[in-house]
Short mmCIF file of C-alpha atoms and ligand atoms in Angstrom, two decimals:
data_model
loop_
_atom_site.label_atom_id
_atom_site.label_comp_id
_atom_site.label_asym_id
_atom_site.label_seq_id
_atom_site.Cartn_x
_atom_site.Cartn_y
_atom_site.Cartn_z
CA UNK A 1 -28.34 1.26 2.36
CA UNK A 2 -30.85 -0.25 0.21
CA UNK A 3 -32.68 -3.74 0.81
CA UNK A 4 -30.62 -5.62 -1.48
CA UNK A 5 -28.49 -6.56 1.42
CA UNK A 6 -25.74 -7.65 -0.62
CA UNK A 7 -25.42 -4.16 -2.87
CA UNK A 8 -25.89 -3.33 -6.60
CA UNK A 9 -24.97 -6.69 -8.36
CA UNK A 10 -27.89 -8.42 -6.66
CA UNK A 11 -31.52 -8.62 -8.81
CA UNK A 12 -33.57 -10.23 -5.88
CA UNK A 13 -33.98 -9.78 -2.58
CA UNK A 14 -32.50 -13.16 -0.26
CA UNK A 15 -34.91 -16.22 -0.35
CA UNK A 16 -36.69 -16.40 3.46
CA UNK A 17 -35.70 -19.64 3.32
CA UNK A 18 -31.83 -19.01 2.70
CA UNK A 19 -32.07 -16.17 5.15
CA UNK A 20 -33.21 -17.99 7.63
CA UNK A 21 -30.84 -21.42 7.10
CA UNK A 22 -27.82 -18.99 6.95
CA UNK A 23 -28.32 -16.83 9.94
CA UNK A 24 -26.01 -16.77 12.59
CA UNK A 25 -26.61 -13.61 14.55
CA UNK A 26 -28.81 -16.27 16.92
CA UNK A 27 -25.47 -17.31 17.86
CA UNK A 28 -22.89 -15.74 16.91
CA UNK A 29 -24.12 -12.74 18.73
CA UNK A 30 -21.88 -13.93 21.94
CA UNK A 31 -19.11 -12.37 20.39
CA UNK A 32 -20.72 -8.87 20.36
CA UNK A 33 -18.35 -7.33 22.66
CA UNK A 34 -15.17 -8.66 20.82
CA UNK A 35 -16.27 -7.58 17.50
CA UNK A 36 -16.85 -3.83 18.65
CA UNK A 37 -13.45 -4.50 20.33
CA UNK A 38 -11.77 -5.37 17.30
CA UNK A 39 -13.82 -2.68 15.12
CA UNK A 40 -12.85 -0.03 17.19
CA UNK A 41 -9.12 -0.95 17.07
CA UNK A 42 -9.61 -1.15 13.58
CA UNK A 43 -10.69 2.47 13.11
CA UNK A 44 -8.39 3.83 15.71
CA UNK A 45 -5.69 2.49 12.89
CA UNK A 46 -7.64 3.72 9.78
CA UNK A 47 -7.71 7.23 11.15
CA UNK A 48 -3.79 6.83 12.19
CA UNK A 49 -3.37 5.67 8.59
CA UNK A 50 -5.01 8.78 7.24
CA UNK A 51 -8.33 6.67 5.91
CA UNK A 52 -10.48 8.30 8.37
CA UNK A 53 -11.07 12.31 9.68
CA UNK A 54 -10.27 11.86 13.24
CA UNK A 55 -13.71 13.01 13.82
CA UNK A 56 -15.05 10.31 11.95
CA UNK A 57 -13.49 7.85 14.06
CA UNK A 58 -14.56 9.97 17.43
CA UNK A 59 -18.14 9.52 15.36
CA UNK A 60 -17.34 5.96 14.86
CA UNK A 61 -16.55 4.95 18.23
CA UNK A 62 -18.75 6.64 20.44
CA UNK A 63 -21.15 5.20 17.86
CA UNK A 64 -19.75 1.33 18.62
CA UNK A 65 -19.36 2.53 22.38
CA UNK A 66 -22.82 2.89 22.61
CA UNK A 67 -23.83 -0.33 20.94
CA UNK A 68 -21.63 -2.23 22.75
CA UNK A 69 -23.28 -0.97 25.94
CA UNK A 70 -26.90 -1.61 24.71
CA UNK A 71 -25.68 -5.15 23.81
CA UNK A 72 -24.58 -5.51 27.38
CA UNK A 73 -27.67 -4.27 29.02
CA UNK A 74 -29.65 -6.73 26.62
CA UNK A 75 -31.12 -3.57 24.91
CA UNK A 76 -30.07 -4.22 21.19
CA UNK A 77 -32.19 -5.51 18.46
CA UNK A 78 -30.65 -8.15 16.64
CA UNK A 79 -31.42 -9.06 13.24
CA UNK A 80 -31.62 -12.07 11.16
CA UNK A 81 -32.10 -10.58 8.33
CA UNK A 82 -28.82 -9.01 8.78
CA UNK A 83 -27.36 -12.51 9.48
CA UNK A 84 -24.74 -12.19 11.75
CA UNK A 85 -22.97 -10.18 14.29
CA UNK A 86 -20.65 -8.25 12.35
CA UNK A 87 -23.48 -6.99 9.83
CA UNK A 88 -25.76 -6.23 12.92
CA UNK A 89 -23.26 -4.06 14.52
CA UNK A 90 -22.02 -2.36 11.73
CA UNK A 91 -25.75 -1.70 10.00
CA UNK A 92 -26.77 -0.50 12.87
CA UNK A 93 -23.97 1.87 13.55
CA UNK A 94 -24.36 3.01 9.50
CA UNK A 95 -27.91 3.77 10.57
CA UNK A 96 -27.29 6.01 13.63
CA UNK A 97 -24.15 7.94 12.37
CA UNK A 98 -23.93 7.75 8.40
CA UNK A 99 -21.36 7.80 5.87
CA UNK A 100 -18.43 7.81 9.05
CA UNK A 101 -20.16 3.90 9.63
CA UNK A 102 -20.32 3.36 5.91
CA UNK A 103 -15.98 3.79 5.83
CA UNK A 104 -15.51 1.31 9.02
CA UNK A 105 -15.28 -1.74 6.51
CA UNK A 106 -12.43 -0.04 4.75
CA UNK A 107 -9.47 -3.02 4.55
CA UNK A 108 -11.43 -5.53 5.87
CA UNK A 109 -13.91 -8.53 5.03
CA UNK A 110 -15.86 -10.57 7.66
CA UNK A 111 -13.63 -13.23 7.29
CA UNK A 112 -10.76 -11.89 8.73
CA UNK A 113 -13.68 -9.98 10.95
CA UNK A 114 -14.80 -13.41 12.52
CA UNK A 115 -11.52 -14.96 13.13
CA UNK A 116 -10.20 -11.95 15.00
CA UNK A 117 -13.23 -11.94 17.49
CA UNK A 118 -13.17 -15.81 17.33
CA UNK A 119 -9.79 -15.74 18.29
CA UNK A 120 -10.15 -12.95 21.18
CA UNK A 121 -13.32 -14.57 22.77
CA UNK A 122 -10.93 -18.18 22.99
CA UNK A 123 -8.45 -16.07 24.37
CA UNK A 124 -10.61 -14.61 27.02
CA UNK A 125 -12.13 -18.62 27.30
CA UNK A 126 -8.76 -20.22 27.91
CA UNK A 127 -8.38 -17.37 30.19
CA UNK A 128 -11.18 -18.55 32.55
CA UNK A 129 -10.75 -22.04 32.06
CA UNK A 130 -7.00 -21.70 33.37
CA UNK A 131 -8.88 -20.30 36.50
CA UNK A 132 -10.92 -22.88 37.28
CA UNK A 133 -8.49 -25.50 36.73
CA UNK A 134 -6.43 -23.74 39.10
CA UNK A 135 -8.97 -23.71 41.69
CA UNK A 136 -9.76 -27.24 41.21
CA UNK A 137 -6.15 -27.70 41.95
CA UNK A 138 -6.27 -26.50 45.24
CA UNK A 139 -9.35 -28.51 45.73
CA UNK A 140 -7.45 -31.08 45.39
CA UNK A 141 -4.18 -30.02 47.10
CA UNK A 142 -6.36 -28.78 50.24
CA UNK A 143 -7.55 -32.98 50.24
CA UNK A 144 -3.39 -33.48 50.70
CA UNK A 145 -4.40 -32.02 54.24
CA UNK A 146 -7.63 -33.49 54.99
CA UNK A 147 -6.52 -36.95 54.62
CA UNK A 148 -3.03 -36.71 55.43
CA UNK A 149 -0.84 -40.08 56.16
CA UNK A 150 -4.54 -42.11 54.87
CA UNK A 151 -3.14 -45.00 52.31
CA UNK A 152 -5.69 -46.22 50.34
CA UNK A 153 -5.51 -49.29 48.11
CA UNK A 154 -4.39 -48.93 44.54
CA UNK A 155 -5.54 -50.15 41.50
CA UNK A 156 -4.61 -51.74 38.10
CA UNK A 157 -7.34 -53.75 35.94
CA UNK A 158 -9.56 -52.12 38.86
CA UNK A 159 -8.00 -55.21 40.58
CA UNK A 160 -5.71 -54.32 44.06
CA UNK A 161 -2.24 -53.65 43.15
CA UNK A 162 -0.39 -51.79 45.58
CA UNK A 163 -0.77 -49.36 48.72
CA UNK A 164 -0.50 -45.83 47.79
CA UNK A 165 -1.25 -42.66 50.09
CA UNK A 166 -4.25 -40.60 49.20
CA UNK A 167 -2.35 -37.90 49.05
CA UNK A 168 -0.54 -39.43 46.07
CA UNK A 169 -3.76 -39.65 44.45
CA UNK A 170 -4.76 -36.45 44.89
CA UNK A 171 -1.77 -35.06 43.38
CA UNK A 172 -1.75 -37.24 40.73
CA UNK A 173 -4.86 -35.43 39.45
CA UNK A 174 -2.85 -32.15 39.85
CA UNK A 175 -0.43 -33.19 37.61
CA UNK A 176 -3.05 -34.14 34.96
CA UNK A 177 -4.58 -30.88 35.54
CA UNK A 178 -1.24 -29.49 35.35
CA UNK A 179 -0.90 -30.58 32.10
CA UNK A 180 -3.80 -29.52 30.63
CA UNK A 181 -3.04 -26.04 32.09
CA UNK A 182 0.11 -26.13 29.39
CA UNK A 183 -2.00 -26.83 26.80
CA UNK A 184 -3.95 -24.16 27.80
CA UNK A 185 -1.13 -22.03 27.87
CA UNK A 186 0.63 -22.95 24.15
CA UNK A 187 -2.73 -23.02 22.32
CA UNK A 188 -3.00 -19.74 23.47
CA UNK A 189 0.41 -18.70 21.99
CA UNK A 190 -1.39 -19.57 17.94
CA UNK A 191 -5.09 -18.32 19.07
CA UNK A 192 -3.23 -14.89 19.91
CA UNK A 193 -1.80 -13.78 16.21
CA UNK A 194 -3.82 -11.27 14.69
CA UNK A 195 -5.84 -12.05 11.30
CA UNK A 196 -7.27 -8.17 10.87
CA UNK A 197 -6.10 -6.82 7.56
CA UNK A 198 -5.70 -10.30 5.41
CA UNK A 199 -9.75 -9.00 4.34
CA UNK A 200 -11.08 -11.79 2.18
CA UNK A 201 -8.66 -13.80 1.62
CA UNK A 202 -5.70 -12.01 -0.62
CA UNK A 203 -4.99 -9.00 1.61
CA UNK A 204 -6.04 -5.29 1.06
CA UNK A 205 -4.47 -2.50 -1.32
CA UNK A 206 -5.42 0.06 1.57
CA UNK A 207 -2.36 0.98 3.11
CA UNK A 208 -3.35 -0.33 7.13
CA UNK A 209 -1.09 -0.90 9.88
CA UNK A 210 -1.89 -4.56 11.06
CA UNK A 211 0.82 -4.48 14.00
CA UNK A 212 -1.14 -1.26 15.25
CA UNK A 213 -3.98 -3.20 15.56
CA UNK A 214 -2.34 -5.91 17.24
CA UNK A 215 -0.87 -4.01 20.14
CA UNK A 216 -4.60 -2.41 20.43
CA UNK A 217 -5.80 -5.97 20.64
CA UNK A 218 -3.29 -7.42 22.87
CA UNK A 219 -2.50 -10.18 20.33
CA UNK A 220 0.91 -11.38 20.03
CA UNK A 221 1.75 -10.70 16.15
CA UNK A 222 0.06 -10.89 13.20
CA UNK A 223 -0.83 -13.56 10.81
CA UNK A 224 2.01 -13.88 8.09
CA UNK A 225 -0.39 -15.48 5.37
CA UNK A 226 -3.80 -13.98 4.24
CA UNK A 227 -4.86 -17.48 2.45
CA UNK A 228 -3.82 -19.49 5.36
CA UNK A 229 -5.57 -17.54 8.16
CA UNK A 230 -8.91 -16.33 6.04
CA UNK A 231 -9.00 -20.74 4.96
CA UNK A 232 -8.08 -21.83 8.90
CA UNK A 233 -9.62 -22.72 12.24
CA UNK A 234 -6.78 -25.20 13.50
CA UNK A 235 -6.74 -22.51 16.57
CA UNK A 236 -10.78 -23.26 17.21
CA UNK A 237 -9.93 -26.63 16.89
CA UNK A 238 -6.98 -27.00 19.27
CA UNK A 239 -8.48 -25.14 22.00
CA UNK A 240 -11.58 -27.85 21.37
CA UNK A 241 -8.73 -30.88 21.75
CA UNK A 242 -7.83 -29.23 24.94
CA UNK A 243 -11.13 -29.05 26.10
CA UNK A 244 -11.79 -32.66 25.43
CA UNK A 245 -8.82 -33.42 27.26
CA UNK A 246 -9.86 -31.74 30.46
CA UNK A 247 -13.23 -33.47 29.68
CA UNK A 248 -11.68 -36.93 29.63
CA UNK A 249 -9.47 -36.15 32.73
CA UNK A 250 -12.50 -35.35 34.67
CA UNK A 251 -14.69 -37.86 33.52
CA UNK A 252 -11.73 -40.84 34.66
CA UNK A 253 -12.29 -38.60 38.22
CA UNK A 254 -16.05 -38.91 37.96
CA UNK A 255 -16.26 -42.46 37.18
CA UNK A 256 -13.00 -43.51 40.05
CA UNK A 257 -15.39 -41.55 42.78
CA UNK A 258 -18.94 -43.27 41.36
CA UNK A 259 -17.10 -46.26 42.67
CA UNK A 260 -15.67 -45.21 45.77
CA UNK A 261 -19.54 -43.99 47.01
CA UNK A 262 -20.79 -47.52 46.13
CA UNK A 263 -21.98 -49.41 48.95
CA UNK A 264 -19.29 -52.02 47.76
CA UNK A 265 -16.15 -49.65 47.53
CA UNK A 266 -17.79 -47.55 50.46
CA UNK A 267 -14.46 -45.25 50.47
CA UNK A 268 -15.88 -42.13 49.64
CA UNK A 269 -18.80 -39.88 51.14
CA UNK A 270 -20.51 -37.22 48.93
CA UNK A 271 -21.85 -34.76 50.68
CA UNK A 272 -25.69 -34.17 50.71
CA UNK A 273 -25.78 -31.17 48.90
CA UNK A 274 -23.74 -32.57 45.63
CA UNK A 275 -26.31 -35.79 45.80
CA UNK A 276 -29.68 -36.20 44.53
CA UNK A 277 -32.60 -38.45 45.66
CA UNK A 278 -34.81 -40.86 44.10
CA UNK A 279 -38.32 -40.19 43.22
CA UNK A 280 -39.63 -43.68 44.39
CA UNK A 281 -36.60 -45.06 46.59
CA UNK A 282 -35.83 -43.26 49.70
CA UNK A 283 -32.97 -44.42 50.61
CA UNK A 284 -31.11 -43.16 47.71
CA UNK A 285 -28.08 -41.21 47.25
CA UNK A 286 -27.00 -40.82 43.74
CA UNK A 287 -23.67 -38.68 42.53
CA UNK A 288 -25.62 -37.84 39.57
CA UNK A 289 -23.12 -34.79 39.71
CA UNK A 290 -20.22 -37.01 39.03
CA UNK A 291 -22.39 -38.89 36.36
CA UNK A 292 -23.38 -36.00 34.67
CA UNK A 293 -19.50 -34.78 34.40
CA UNK A 294 -18.70 -38.26 32.61
CA UNK A 295 -21.57 -38.00 30.62
CA UNK A 296 -21.39 -34.12 29.29
CA UNK A 297 -17.81 -35.39 28.05
CA UNK A 298 -19.72 -37.49 25.78
CA UNK A 299 -20.59 -34.12 23.48
CA UNK A 300 -17.15 -32.18 24.47
CA UNK A 301 -15.73 -35.17 22.59
CA UNK A 302 -18.51 -35.20 19.72
CA UNK A 303 -17.65 -31.51 19.64
CA UNK A 304 -14.55 -31.88 18.65
CA UNK A 305 -15.15 -34.71 16.06
CA UNK A 306 -17.57 -32.32 14.17
CA UNK A 307 -15.34 -29.79 13.79
CA UNK A 308 -12.82 -32.34 12.73
CA UNK A 309 -15.33 -33.91 10.15
CA UNK A 310 -16.19 -29.47 9.27
CA UNK A 311 -12.49 -28.99 8.21
CA UNK A 312 -11.68 -32.02 5.95
CA UNK A 313 -11.26 -31.36 2.66
CA UNK A 314 -11.92 -27.61 2.89
CA UNK A 315 -10.27 -25.62 -0.11
CA UNK A 316 -8.55 -22.58 0.52
CA UNK A 317 -9.57 -19.94 1.76
CA UNK A 318 -13.00 -19.03 3.11
CA UNK A 319 -15.85 -21.47 2.88
CA UNK A 320 -18.98 -20.77 4.98
CA UNK A 321 -18.96 -24.25 6.31
CA UNK A 322 -16.33 -22.45 8.95
CA UNK A 323 -19.58 -20.74 10.45
CA UNK A 324 -20.47 -23.96 11.57
CA UNK A 325 -17.37 -23.89 13.88
CA UNK A 326 -19.05 -21.49 16.20
CA UNK A 327 -21.58 -23.00 18.41
CA UNK A 328 -19.45 -26.40 18.72
CA UNK A 329 -17.02 -24.41 20.64
CA UNK A 330 -19.14 -22.14 22.54
CA UNK A 331 -20.87 -25.54 23.77
CA UNK A 332 -17.76 -27.38 25.27
CA UNK A 333 -15.90 -24.23 26.26
CA UNK A 334 -19.47 -24.02 28.84
CA UNK A 335 -19.53 -27.38 29.17
CA UNK A 336 -16.21 -27.70 30.18
CA UNK A 337 -16.26 -24.98 32.66
CA UNK A 338 -19.54 -26.15 33.92
CA UNK A 339 -18.31 -29.20 35.08
CA UNK A 340 -14.92 -27.62 36.56
CA UNK A 341 -17.28 -25.44 38.92
CA UNK A 342 -18.88 -27.89 40.05
CA UNK A 343 -15.79 -30.38 40.34
CA UNK A 344 -13.97 -28.10 43.06
CA UNK A 345 -16.93 -27.92 45.94
CA UNK A 346 -17.38 -31.39 45.00
CA UNK A 347 -13.43 -32.46 45.20
CA UNK A 348 -13.22 -30.38 48.59
CA UNK A 349 -16.27 -31.34 50.24
CA UNK A 350 -16.06 -35.19 49.88
CA UNK A 351 -15.40 -37.53 52.69
CA UNK A 352 -12.91 -40.49 53.08
CA UNK A 353 -14.25 -43.02 55.18
CA UNK A 354 -11.33 -43.95 56.54
CA UNK A 355 -12.77 -46.76 58.98
CA UNK A 356 -14.20 -48.56 56.09
CA UNK A 357 -10.90 -48.32 53.67
CA UNK A 358 -8.40 -49.37 57.03
CA UNK A 359 -10.38 -52.02 57.21
CA UNK A 360 -10.47 -53.63 54.18
CA UNK A 361 -6.97 -52.30 53.35
CA UNK A 362 -5.00 -55.69 54.29
CA UNK A 363 -6.74 -57.85 51.79
CA UNK A 364 -5.70 -58.13 48.23
CA UNK A 365 -1.86 -58.38 49.32
CA UNK A 366 -1.09 -55.17 48.61
CA UNK A 367 2.46 -55.51 49.83
CA UNK A 368 3.53 -58.67 47.41
CA UNK A 369 5.34 -56.72 45.23
CA UNK A 370 7.15 -54.89 48.05
CA UNK A 371 8.04 -58.24 49.43
CA UNK A 372 9.56 -59.30 45.71
CA UNK A 373 11.79 -56.31 46.26
CA UNK A 374 13.07 -57.06 49.21
CA UNK A 375 13.86 -60.43 47.61
CA UNK A 376 15.68 -58.95 44.90
CA UNK A 377 17.55 -56.46 47.60
CA UNK A 378 18.97 -59.21 49.20
CA UNK A 379 20.34 -60.74 45.53
CA UNK A 380 17.66 -62.93 44.18
CA UNK A 381 16.91 -62.65 40.60
CA UNK A 382 13.45 -60.76 39.59
CA UNK A 383 11.54 -63.75 37.49
CA UNK A 384 12.82 -66.30 40.61
CA UNK A 385 11.25 -63.70 43.35
CA UNK A 386 8.44 -63.46 41.21
CA UNK A 387 7.89 -67.60 41.64
CA UNK A 388 8.99 -67.48 45.26
CA UNK A 389 6.46 -64.77 46.18
CA UNK A 390 3.40 -66.11 44.47
CA UNK A 391 4.26 -69.23 45.94
CA UNK A 392 4.36 -67.81 49.42
CA UNK A 393 0.91 -65.34 48.41
CA UNK A 394 -0.91 -68.63 47.62
CA UNK A 395 -0.01 -70.10 51.16
CA UNK A 396 -1.29 -67.22 52.99
CA UNK A 397 -4.25 -67.21 50.71
CA UNK A 398 -4.76 -71.09 51.94
CA UNK A 399 -4.21 -69.94 55.18
CA UNK A 400 -6.54 -66.91 54.63
CA UNK A 401 -4.03 -64.81 56.11
CA UNK A 402 -2.22 -61.67 55.49
CA UNK A 403 1.91 -61.70 54.63
CA UNK A 404 2.66 -60.42 57.66
CA UNK A 405 0.91 -63.72 59.44
CA UNK A 406 3.18 -66.02 58.25
CA UNK A 407 5.34 -67.63 60.61
CA UNK A 408 9.25 -67.19 59.55
CA UNK A 409 9.61 -70.95 58.32
CA UNK A 410 7.40 -70.40 55.57
CA UNK A 411 9.73 -67.30 54.69
CA UNK A 412 12.88 -69.39 55.01
CA UNK A 413 11.19 -72.03 53.57
CA UNK A 414 10.80 -69.68 50.46
CA UNK A 415 13.94 -68.93 50.02
CA UNK A 416 17.30 -68.94 52.51
CA UNK A 417 18.13 -65.59 53.12
CA UNK A 418 14.73 -64.85 54.08
CA UNK A 419 14.95 -64.27 57.85
CA UNK A 420 13.31 -62.09 60.69
CA UNK A 421 13.66 -58.27 58.69
CA UNK A 422 11.22 -59.31 55.87
CA UNK A 423 8.50 -58.33 58.54
CA UNK A 424 9.96 -54.92 58.05
CA UNK A 425 8.39 -54.55 54.94
CA UNK A 426 5.29 -56.34 55.41
CA UNK A 427 1.85 -54.94 56.19
CA UNK A 428 0.70 -51.62 54.01
CA UNK A 429 2.75 -48.65 56.33
CA UNK A 430 5.89 -50.76 56.12
CA UNK A 431 5.17 -50.79 52.29
CA UNK A 432 4.14 -47.71 51.24
CA UNK A 433 7.56 -46.10 53.21
CA UNK A 434 9.44 -48.57 51.73
CA UNK A 435 9.50 -46.77 48.10
CA UNK A 436 12.32 -45.33 47.37
CA UNK A 437 12.04 -44.40 43.10
CA UNK A 438 11.05 -40.64 42.57
CA UNK A 439 7.56 -39.84 41.60
CA UNK A 440 6.44 -43.05 43.61
CA UNK A 441 4.62 -42.61 46.88
CA UNK A 442 6.55 -42.59 49.25
CA UNK A 443 5.74 -40.48 52.42
CA UNK A 444 8.65 -38.57 52.96
CA UNK A 445 8.53 -37.22 48.46
CA UNK A 446 4.61 -36.88 48.68
CA UNK A 447 5.16 -34.55 51.59
CA UNK A 448 7.83 -32.62 49.31
CA UNK A 449 5.43 -32.65 46.26
CA UNK A 450 2.31 -31.55 48.20
CA UNK A 451 4.64 -28.65 49.63
CA UNK A 452 5.68 -28.04 45.99
CA UNK A 453 2.03 -27.79 44.55
CA UNK A 454 1.46 -25.58 47.64
CA UNK A 455 3.65 -22.84 47.02
CA UNK A 456 3.13 -22.94 43.33
CA UNK A 457 -0.47 -22.64 43.66
CA UNK A 458 -0.07 -19.84 46.51
CA UNK A 459 2.65 -18.18 43.81
CA UNK A 460 -0.23 -17.59 41.21
CA UNK A 461 -2.79 -16.38 43.68
N1 LIG B 528 -20.69 -15.52 9.68
C1 LIG B 528 -19.76 -16.01 8.82
C2 LIG B 528 -18.89 -16.59 9.83
O1 LIG B 528 -19.07 -17.56 11.44
C3 LIG B 528 -18.88 -14.14 8.73
C4 LIG B 528 -18.09 -14.85 7.57
C5 LIG B 528 -19.17 -14.50 6.46
N2 LIG B 528 -18.58 -14.32 5.51
C6 LIG B 528 -18.90 -14.47 4.23
N3 LIG B 528 -17.96 -14.31 2.96
N4 LIG B 528 -20.12 -15.19 4.19
O2 LIG B 528 -18.03 -17.63 9.35
#
């Protein structure tokens, strides 16, 4: 090939400044293995439709396989002057095998090539992140056995609200992660459509067989409009959003556990192996891992914001702006994967501080709502019951005692239909047992949910 990288129409070589400014191989080399797979599938198809001879195809396949092996072994030299991963691999192939290699780019362009490579990469990442999410769910389900029948205060506004089983807490995270996994599965369907063969933006006059390439690469279908797929990265944005939602879930969990690990809460102890010390205060054991999971969420959110801004107002079809998408998505996937990897052993290894939790569980009138509902069940309108129990709470606060410690006279003075049986719903154990609605913290229901989760995750293994 000539040293004019863009061929005959150019009268000057590319300026050094533009070359450095526009190269992407420094980061898109991560797509190498996918680029080679896509090219091999493309070459096989070109041979099948008669564009390549069988021997040309074999030369290409062997040449590309050698290049892939060198890249995997770290022995391949990427050249920034060749701009991106696609040109690096193709040019090297041409340098090695000559004319057969010069035929590889028939019926395609880098525009459909980059979209194909990126989709293949994202598809694998989706499967990887999904497995990490399943692993974290397993850690939470494992906790339900460790903390069986432990009751913790539940909060709204970070004020004590109602008592819940610790297992109910852990399964709440399993549910959040379940929806994240559903989002990944759903996103995967749209990622998994083959753009290759849509070429630059209008398609090609070469009689290619796109379905054959899709089948070989495991795509569920082929994109239907060349302009659409050349111009869009919505599949990448969708993946970046799902990653953001995962990061947000992890961040909420991390924040909660940071609080729970404080002396003030003293609900939870992290294993020493997952704490860090202070360079000046010898007594400190800090939850830096949790803080970083919370902190790294910022970059995942920022990456999504960048991608949204990047694709805003782009006319059809391909624009070079789109090259800026890769690093943002790579970073979000790497960051979320690292957070998930760290989260699982922390979840499995932490210890609930059961004594500390239970010694404070009677503070905060966690059973007041259950008592109110008890009053409703004997026919008192909710608004009236709310008011009456509020008064009883005020009385107990003045006496600095629990509701369960009030004498029966106080209850009867509050409402004539309250008798000794009120004590059956007072105290956190009884309050928890009194829940009835599906999805509540009722112990029987929680136990059933735990079983369902165990079976579900086991079946996946
Ligand atoms: N490196 C480019 C990207 O990531 C590949 C496509 C370049 N296409 C072009 N016509 N300049 O988007």
